[in-house]
Amino acid sequence: MTLARHSPTAEDIAAFAEAEGIIIPPCDLESDEPELESDLHRDQIELLLACLKWWWRERTDFYATGNLTIYYREDRITTREFRGPDFFVVLGTENRPRRSWMLWAEEGKYPNVIVEMLSNSTAQVDRHEKKQLYQNTFRTPEYFWFHPDTLEFQGFRLVSSQYRDIEPTEAGWLWSEQLELFLGIHNSQLRFWSAAGELVPTPEERAENERQQKERAQQEIEKLREQLRSLGTDPDEIG
């Protein structure tokens, strides 16, 4: 049996595989993650995603998401051996929506950066079991964790196959070589800063900045109008 000359559909591939006795792992798995620990955890993940996607708004070569299942062993799906990091970024891939991240459908790419949101019920797993998995199996270059309640924050970089602490700056920020951004705590939230020290704004902060800029511009206009009046010129009659 040979495949048709046109681009094969999922049905074509399935029929070909069945005829040839080829076992193809599923490529349409839904994410299988539990509810987040709290509103703080959900809001923190959404904040990181909103800021990074805006900062990289002109890029199409990355995938960033949160609380989404990573299926990394197709032969272990039934035993539920998969993980769903709270926040992760994969570089060098297509930026499009996904139902889950399946290694065998994504050219074997693991995340470049993972951030876990610690909670009282998951902290030990995040600090130990997941850290070992991300180090030894995922080989994820950078792993961070942050506790939205206690503000515990730490980061690790893969060096010679082992995670080493990322040294903080005087401000307590940690540099991500993968993202080319700093991560640090601002107003009790985990945030991004540029290499130049510019805080990557949230949508609300961007809207407020735009409002303030318009307000300042209007104040300058009014100042100029007052100066013209003081010189005996009606600004409304100019132009």
PDB file of C-alpha atoms in Angstrom, residues 2-171:
ATOM      1  CA  THR A   2       1.246   3.465  -0.857  1.00  0.00           C
ATOM      2  CA  LEU A   3       0.021   6.838   0.313  1.00  0.00           C
ATOM      3  CA  ALA A   4      -1.786   9.089  -2.157  1.00  0.00           C
ATOM      4  CA  ARG A   5       0.184  11.817  -3.884  1.00  0.00           C
ATOM      5  CA  HIS A   6      -1.859  14.559  -2.204  1.00  0.00           C
ATOM      6  CA  SER A   7      -0.973  15.673   1.317  1.00  0.00           C
ATOM      7  CA  PRO A   8      -2.087  12.764   3.552  1.00  0.00           C
ATOM      8  CA  THR A   9      -4.858  13.364   6.052  1.00  0.00           C
ATOM      9  CA  ALA A  10      -4.926  11.880   9.550  1.00  0.00           C
ATOM     10  CA  GLU A  11      -7.294   9.219   8.172  1.00  0.00           C
ATOM     11  CA  ASP A  12      -4.863   8.402   5.319  1.00  0.00           C
ATOM     12  CA  ILE A  13      -2.000   7.995   7.784  1.00  0.00           C
ATOM     13  CA  ALA A  14      -4.073   5.846  10.136  1.00  0.00           C
ATOM     14  CA  ALA A  15      -5.168   3.572   7.273  1.00  0.00           C
ATOM     15  CA  PHE A  16      -1.596   3.253   5.984  1.00  0.00           C
ATOM     16  CA  ALA A  17      -0.277   2.462   9.461  1.00  0.00           C
ATOM     17  CA  GLU A  18      -2.940  -0.182  10.017  1.00  0.00           C
ATOM     18  CA  ALA A  19      -2.214  -1.846   6.661  1.00  0.00           C
ATOM     19  CA  GLU A  20       1.530  -1.872   7.328  1.00  0.00           C
ATOM     20  CA  GLY A  21       1.223  -2.964  10.939  1.00  0.00           C
ATOM     21  CA  ILE A  22       2.770   0.283  12.198  1.00  0.00           C
ATOM     22  CA  ILE A  23       1.842   1.484  15.659  1.00  0.00           C
ATOM     23  CA  ILE A  24       1.457   5.270  15.747  1.00  0.00           C
ATOM     24  CA  PRO A  25       1.179   6.965  19.136  1.00  0.00           C
ATOM     25  CA  PRO A  26      -1.854   9.234  19.589  1.00  0.00           C
ATOM     26  CA  CYS A  27      -1.327  12.824  18.488  1.00  0.00           C
ATOM     27  CA  ASP A  28      -4.553  14.391  19.721  1.00  0.00           C
ATOM     28  CA  LEU A  29      -4.370  13.911  23.488  1.00  0.00           C
ATOM     29  CA  GLU A  30      -6.161  16.378  25.724  1.00  0.00           C
ATOM     30  CA  SER A  31      -4.357  18.013  28.622  1.00  0.00           C
ATOM     31  CA  ASP A  32      -4.962  16.193  31.901  1.00  0.00           C
ATOM     32  CA  GLU A  33      -4.071  18.705  34.608  1.00  0.00           C
ATOM     33  CA  PRO A  34      -5.859  19.239  37.940  1.00  0.00           C
ATOM     34  CA  GLU A  35      -7.300  22.556  39.039  1.00  0.00           C
ATOM     35  CA  LEU A  36      -4.756  25.135  40.173  1.00  0.00           C
ATOM     36  CA  GLU A  37      -4.143  25.546  43.888  1.00  0.00           C
ATOM     37  CA  SER A  38      -5.598  29.052  44.186  1.00  0.00           C
ATOM     38  CA  ASP A  39      -6.491  32.264  42.402  1.00  0.00           C
ATOM     39  CA  LEU A  40      -2.982  33.522  43.189  1.00  0.00           C
ATOM     40  CA  HIS A  41      -1.456  30.604  41.284  1.00  0.00           C
ATOM     41  CA  ARG A  42      -3.754  31.071  38.281  1.00  0.00           C
ATOM     42  CA  ASP A  43      -3.265  34.838  38.188  1.00  0.00           C
ATOM     43  CA  GLN A  44       0.516  34.446  38.402  1.00  0.00           C
ATOM     44  CA  ILE A  45       0.642  32.052  35.462  1.00  0.00           C
ATOM     45  CA  GLU A  46      -1.619  34.281  33.368  1.00  0.00           C
ATOM     46  CA  LEU A  47       0.531  37.314  34.205  1.00  0.00           C
ATOM     47  CA  LEU A  48       3.742  35.614  33.038  1.00  0.00           C
ATOM     48  CA  LEU A  49       2.088  34.473  29.833  1.00  0.00           C
ATOM     49  CA  ALA A  50       0.577  37.879  29.049  1.00  0.00           C
ATOM     50  CA  CYS A  51       3.863  39.710  29.645  1.00  0.00           C
ATOM     51  CA  LEU A  52       6.065  37.309  27.695  1.00  0.00           C
ATOM     52  CA  LYS A  53       3.700  37.051  24.736  1.00  0.00           C
ATOM     53  CA  TRP A  54       3.521  40.838  24.514  1.00  0.00           C
ATOM     54  CA  TRP A  55       7.312  41.209  24.829  1.00  0.00           C
ATOM     55  CA  TRP A  56       7.753  38.637  22.038  1.00  0.00           C
ATOM     56  CA  ARG A  57       4.752  39.853  20.027  1.00  0.00           C
ATOM     57  CA  GLU A  58       6.774  39.982  16.815  1.00  0.00           C
ATOM     58  CA  ARG A  59       8.170  36.463  17.226  1.00  0.00           C
ATOM     59  CA  THR A  60       6.622  33.266  15.887  1.00  0.00           C
ATOM     60  CA  ASP A  61       9.312  30.787  16.915  1.00  0.00           C
ATOM     61  CA  PHE A  62       8.219  29.892  20.440  1.00  0.00           C
ATOM     62  CA  TYR A  63       5.419  28.273  22.390  1.00  0.00           C
ATOM     63  CA  ALA A  64       4.522  29.471  25.886  1.00  0.00           C
ATOM     64  CA  THR A  65       1.718  28.060  27.999  1.00  0.00           C
ATOM     65  CA  GLY A  66       0.702  27.090  31.496  1.00  0.00           C
ATOM     66  CA  ASN A  67      -0.824  24.142  33.345  1.00  0.00           C
ATOM     67  CA  LEU A  68      -0.702  22.019  30.191  1.00  0.00           C
ATOM     68  CA  THR A  69       0.239  18.333  30.109  1.00  0.00           C
ATOM     69  CA  ILE A  70       3.569  17.270  28.614  1.00  0.00           C
ATOM     70  CA  TYR A  71       3.373  13.684  27.360  1.00  0.00           C
ATOM     71  CA  TYR A  72       6.965  12.565  27.115  1.00  0.00           C
ATOM     72  CA  ARG A  73       6.664   8.757  26.943  1.00  0.00           C
ATOM     73  CA  GLU A  74       3.979   7.388  24.648  1.00  0.00           C
ATOM     74  CA  ASP A  75       4.368   3.939  26.244  1.00  0.00           C
ATOM     75  CA  ARG A  76       3.626   5.352  29.716  1.00  0.00           C
ATOM     76  CA  ILE A  77       0.372   7.214  29.030  1.00  0.00           C
ATOM     77  CA  THR A  78      -1.788   4.515  30.583  1.00  0.00           C
ATOM     78  CA  THR A  79       0.304   4.595  33.765  1.00  0.00           C
ATOM     79  CA  ARG A  80      -0.144   8.380  33.905  1.00  0.00           C
ATOM     80  CA  GLU A  81       3.592   9.088  33.732  1.00  0.00           C
ATOM     81  CA  PHE A  82       3.380  12.618  32.384  1.00  0.00           C
ATOM     82  CA  ARG A  83       3.813  16.113  33.772  1.00  0.00           C
ATOM     83  CA  GLY A  84       2.114  19.477  33.453  1.00  0.00           C
ATOM     84  CA  PRO A  85       4.412  22.353  34.447  1.00  0.00           C
ATOM     85  CA  ASP A  86       2.669  25.473  35.676  1.00  0.00           C
ATOM     86  CA  PHE A  87       4.496  27.608  33.102  1.00  0.00           C
ATOM     87  CA  PHE A  88       6.851  26.559  30.332  1.00  0.00           C
ATOM     88  CA  VAL A  89       8.424  27.887  27.159  1.00  0.00           C
ATOM     89  CA  VAL A  90       9.667  25.915  24.159  1.00  0.00           C
ATOM     90  CA  LEU A  91      11.939  27.729  21.717  1.00  0.00           C
ATOM     91  CA  GLY A  92      12.394  27.002  18.031  1.00  0.00           C
ATOM     92  CA  THR A  93       8.882  25.722  17.479  1.00  0.00           C
ATOM     93  CA  GLU A  94       5.635  26.862  15.868  1.00  0.00           C
ATOM     94  CA  ASN A  95       3.593  29.362  17.845  1.00  0.00           C
ATOM     95  CA  ARG A  96       0.074  27.906  17.616  1.00  0.00           C
ATOM     96  CA  PRO A  97      -2.605  26.619  20.021  1.00  0.00           C
ATOM     97  CA  ARG A  98      -2.255  23.063  21.298  1.00  0.00           C
ATOM     98  CA  ARG A  99      -4.409  20.685  23.355  1.00  0.00           C
ATOM     99  CA  SER A 100      -1.298  19.238  25.031  1.00  0.00           C
ATOM    100  CA  TRP A 101       2.445  18.945  24.372  1.00  0.00           C
ATOM    101  CA  MET A 102       3.376  15.527  22.977  1.00  0.00           C
ATOM    102  CA  LEU A 103       7.088  14.945  22.487  1.00  0.00           C
ATOM    103  CA  TRP A 104       6.631  12.522  19.595  1.00  0.00           C
ATOM    104  CA  ALA A 105       4.530  15.108  17.726  1.00  0.00           C
ATOM    105  CA  GLU A 106       6.907  18.001  18.450  1.00  0.00           C
ATOM    106  CA  GLU A 107      10.227  16.723  17.063  1.00  0.00           C
ATOM    107  CA  GLY A 108      11.201  15.532  20.526  1.00  0.00           C
ATOM    108  CA  LYS A 109      11.464  19.082  21.875  1.00  0.00           C
ATOM    109  CA  TYR A 110      11.354  19.544  25.645  1.00  0.00           C
ATOM    110  CA  PRO A 111      10.791  22.931  27.327  1.00  0.00           C
ATOM    111  CA  ASN A 112      13.688  25.374  27.431  1.00  0.00           C
ATOM    112  CA  VAL A 113      12.332  27.026  30.578  1.00  0.00           C
ATOM    113  CA  ILE A 114       9.992  25.741  33.277  1.00  0.00           C
ATOM    114  CA  VAL A 115       8.518  27.670  36.203  1.00  0.00           C
ATOM    115  CA  GLU A 116       6.614  25.828  38.924  1.00  0.00           C
ATOM    116  CA  MET A 117       4.314  27.644  41.348  1.00  0.00           C
ATOM    117  CA  LEU A 118       4.930  26.138  44.761  1.00  0.00           C
ATOM    118  CA  SER A 119       2.088  25.426  47.157  1.00  0.00           C
ATOM    119  CA  ASN A 120       1.938  23.730  50.547  1.00  0.00           C
ATOM    120  CA  SER A 121       0.725  20.521  48.917  1.00  0.00           C
ATOM    121  CA  THR A 122       3.165  20.414  45.970  1.00  0.00           C
ATOM    122  CA  ALA A 123       6.345  22.111  47.215  1.00  0.00           C
ATOM    123  CA  GLN A 124       8.218  18.931  48.104  1.00  0.00           C
ATOM    124  CA  VAL A 125       7.466  17.338  44.740  1.00  0.00           C
ATOM    125  CA  ASP A 126       8.491  20.523  42.904  1.00  0.00           C
ATOM    126  CA  ARG A 127      11.738  20.835  44.870  1.00  0.00           C
ATOM    127  CA  HIS A 128      12.796  17.212  44.522  1.00  0.00           C
ATOM    128  CA  GLU A 129      10.938  14.823  42.199  1.00  0.00           C
ATOM    129  CA  LYS A 130      10.185  17.350  39.476  1.00  0.00           C
ATOM    130  CA  LYS A 131      13.604  18.942  39.745  1.00  0.00           C
ATOM    131  CA  GLN A 132      15.224  15.570  39.103  1.00  0.00           C
ATOM    132  CA  LEU A 133      12.857  14.843  36.200  1.00  0.00           C
ATOM    133  CA  TYR A 134      13.514  18.208  34.551  1.00  0.00           C
ATOM    134  CA  GLN A 135      17.252  17.784  35.080  1.00  0.00           C
ATOM    135  CA  ASN A 136      17.730  14.150  34.084  1.00  0.00           C
ATOM    136  CA  THR A 137      14.930  13.405  31.608  1.00  0.00           C
ATOM    137  CA  PHE A 138      13.707  16.692  30.187  1.00  0.00           C
ATOM    138  CA  ARG A 139      17.210  18.220  30.225  1.00  0.00           C
ATOM    139  CA  THR A 140      15.452  21.578  30.537  1.00  0.00           C
ATOM    140  CA  PRO A 141      18.173  24.274  30.531  1.00  0.00           C
ATOM    141  CA  GLU A 142      16.507  26.448  33.198  1.00  0.00           C
ATOM    142  CA  TYR A 143      14.129  25.635  36.028  1.00  0.00           C
ATOM    143  CA  PHE A 144      12.584  28.170  38.410  1.00  0.00           C
ATOM    144  CA  TRP A 145      10.114  27.905  41.243  1.00  0.00           C
ATOM    145  CA  PHE A 146       8.072  30.579  42.969  1.00  0.00           C
ATOM    146  CA  HIS A 147       5.656  30.433  45.898  1.00  0.00           C
ATOM    147  CA  PRO A 148       2.883  33.040  45.433  1.00  0.00           C
ATOM    148  CA  ASP A 149       2.115  32.986  49.181  1.00  0.00           C
ATOM    149  CA  THR A 150       5.562  32.947  50.830  1.00  0.00           C
ATOM    150  CA  LEU A 151       7.421  34.524  47.837  1.00  0.00           C
ATOM    151  CA  GLU A 152      10.072  31.777  47.931  1.00  0.00           C
ATOM    152  CA  PHE A 153      11.944  32.126  44.649  1.00  0.00           C
ATOM    153  CA  GLN A 154      14.843  30.125  43.245  1.00  0.00           C
ATOM    154  CA  GLY A 155      16.299  29.291  39.852  1.00  0.00           C
ATOM    155  CA  PHE A 156      18.617  26.679  38.407  1.00  0.00           C
ATOM    156  CA  ARG A 157      20.627  26.349  35.214  1.00  0.00           C
ATOM    157  CA  LEU A 158      21.774  23.071  33.706  1.00  0.00           C
ATOM    158  CA  VAL A 159      25.582  22.945  33.853  1.00  0.00           C
ATOM    159  CA  SER A 160      27.431  19.723  32.970  1.00  0.00           C
ATOM    160  CA  SER A 161      24.200  17.738  33.322  1.00  0.00           C
ATOM    161  CA  GLN A 162      23.470  19.110  36.810  1.00  0.00           C
ATOM    162  CA  TYR A 163      21.282  21.963  37.998  1.00  0.00           C
ATOM    163  CA  ARG A 164      23.295  24.780  39.581  1.00  0.00           C
ATOM    164  CA  ASP A 165      21.857  27.755  41.425  1.00  0.00           C
ATOM    165  CA  ILE A 166      21.475  30.909  39.355  1.00  0.00           C
ATOM    166  CA  GLU A 167      23.146  33.712  41.285  1.00  0.00           C
ATOM    167  CA  PRO A 168      20.803  36.638  41.975  1.00  0.00           C
ATOM    168  CA  THR A 169      21.616  40.256  41.237  1.00  0.00           C
ATOM    169  CA  GLU A 170      21.665  42.852  44.014  1.00  0.00           C
ATOM    170  CA  ALA A 171      17.973  43.407  43.297  1.00  0.00           C
TER     171      ALA A 171
END
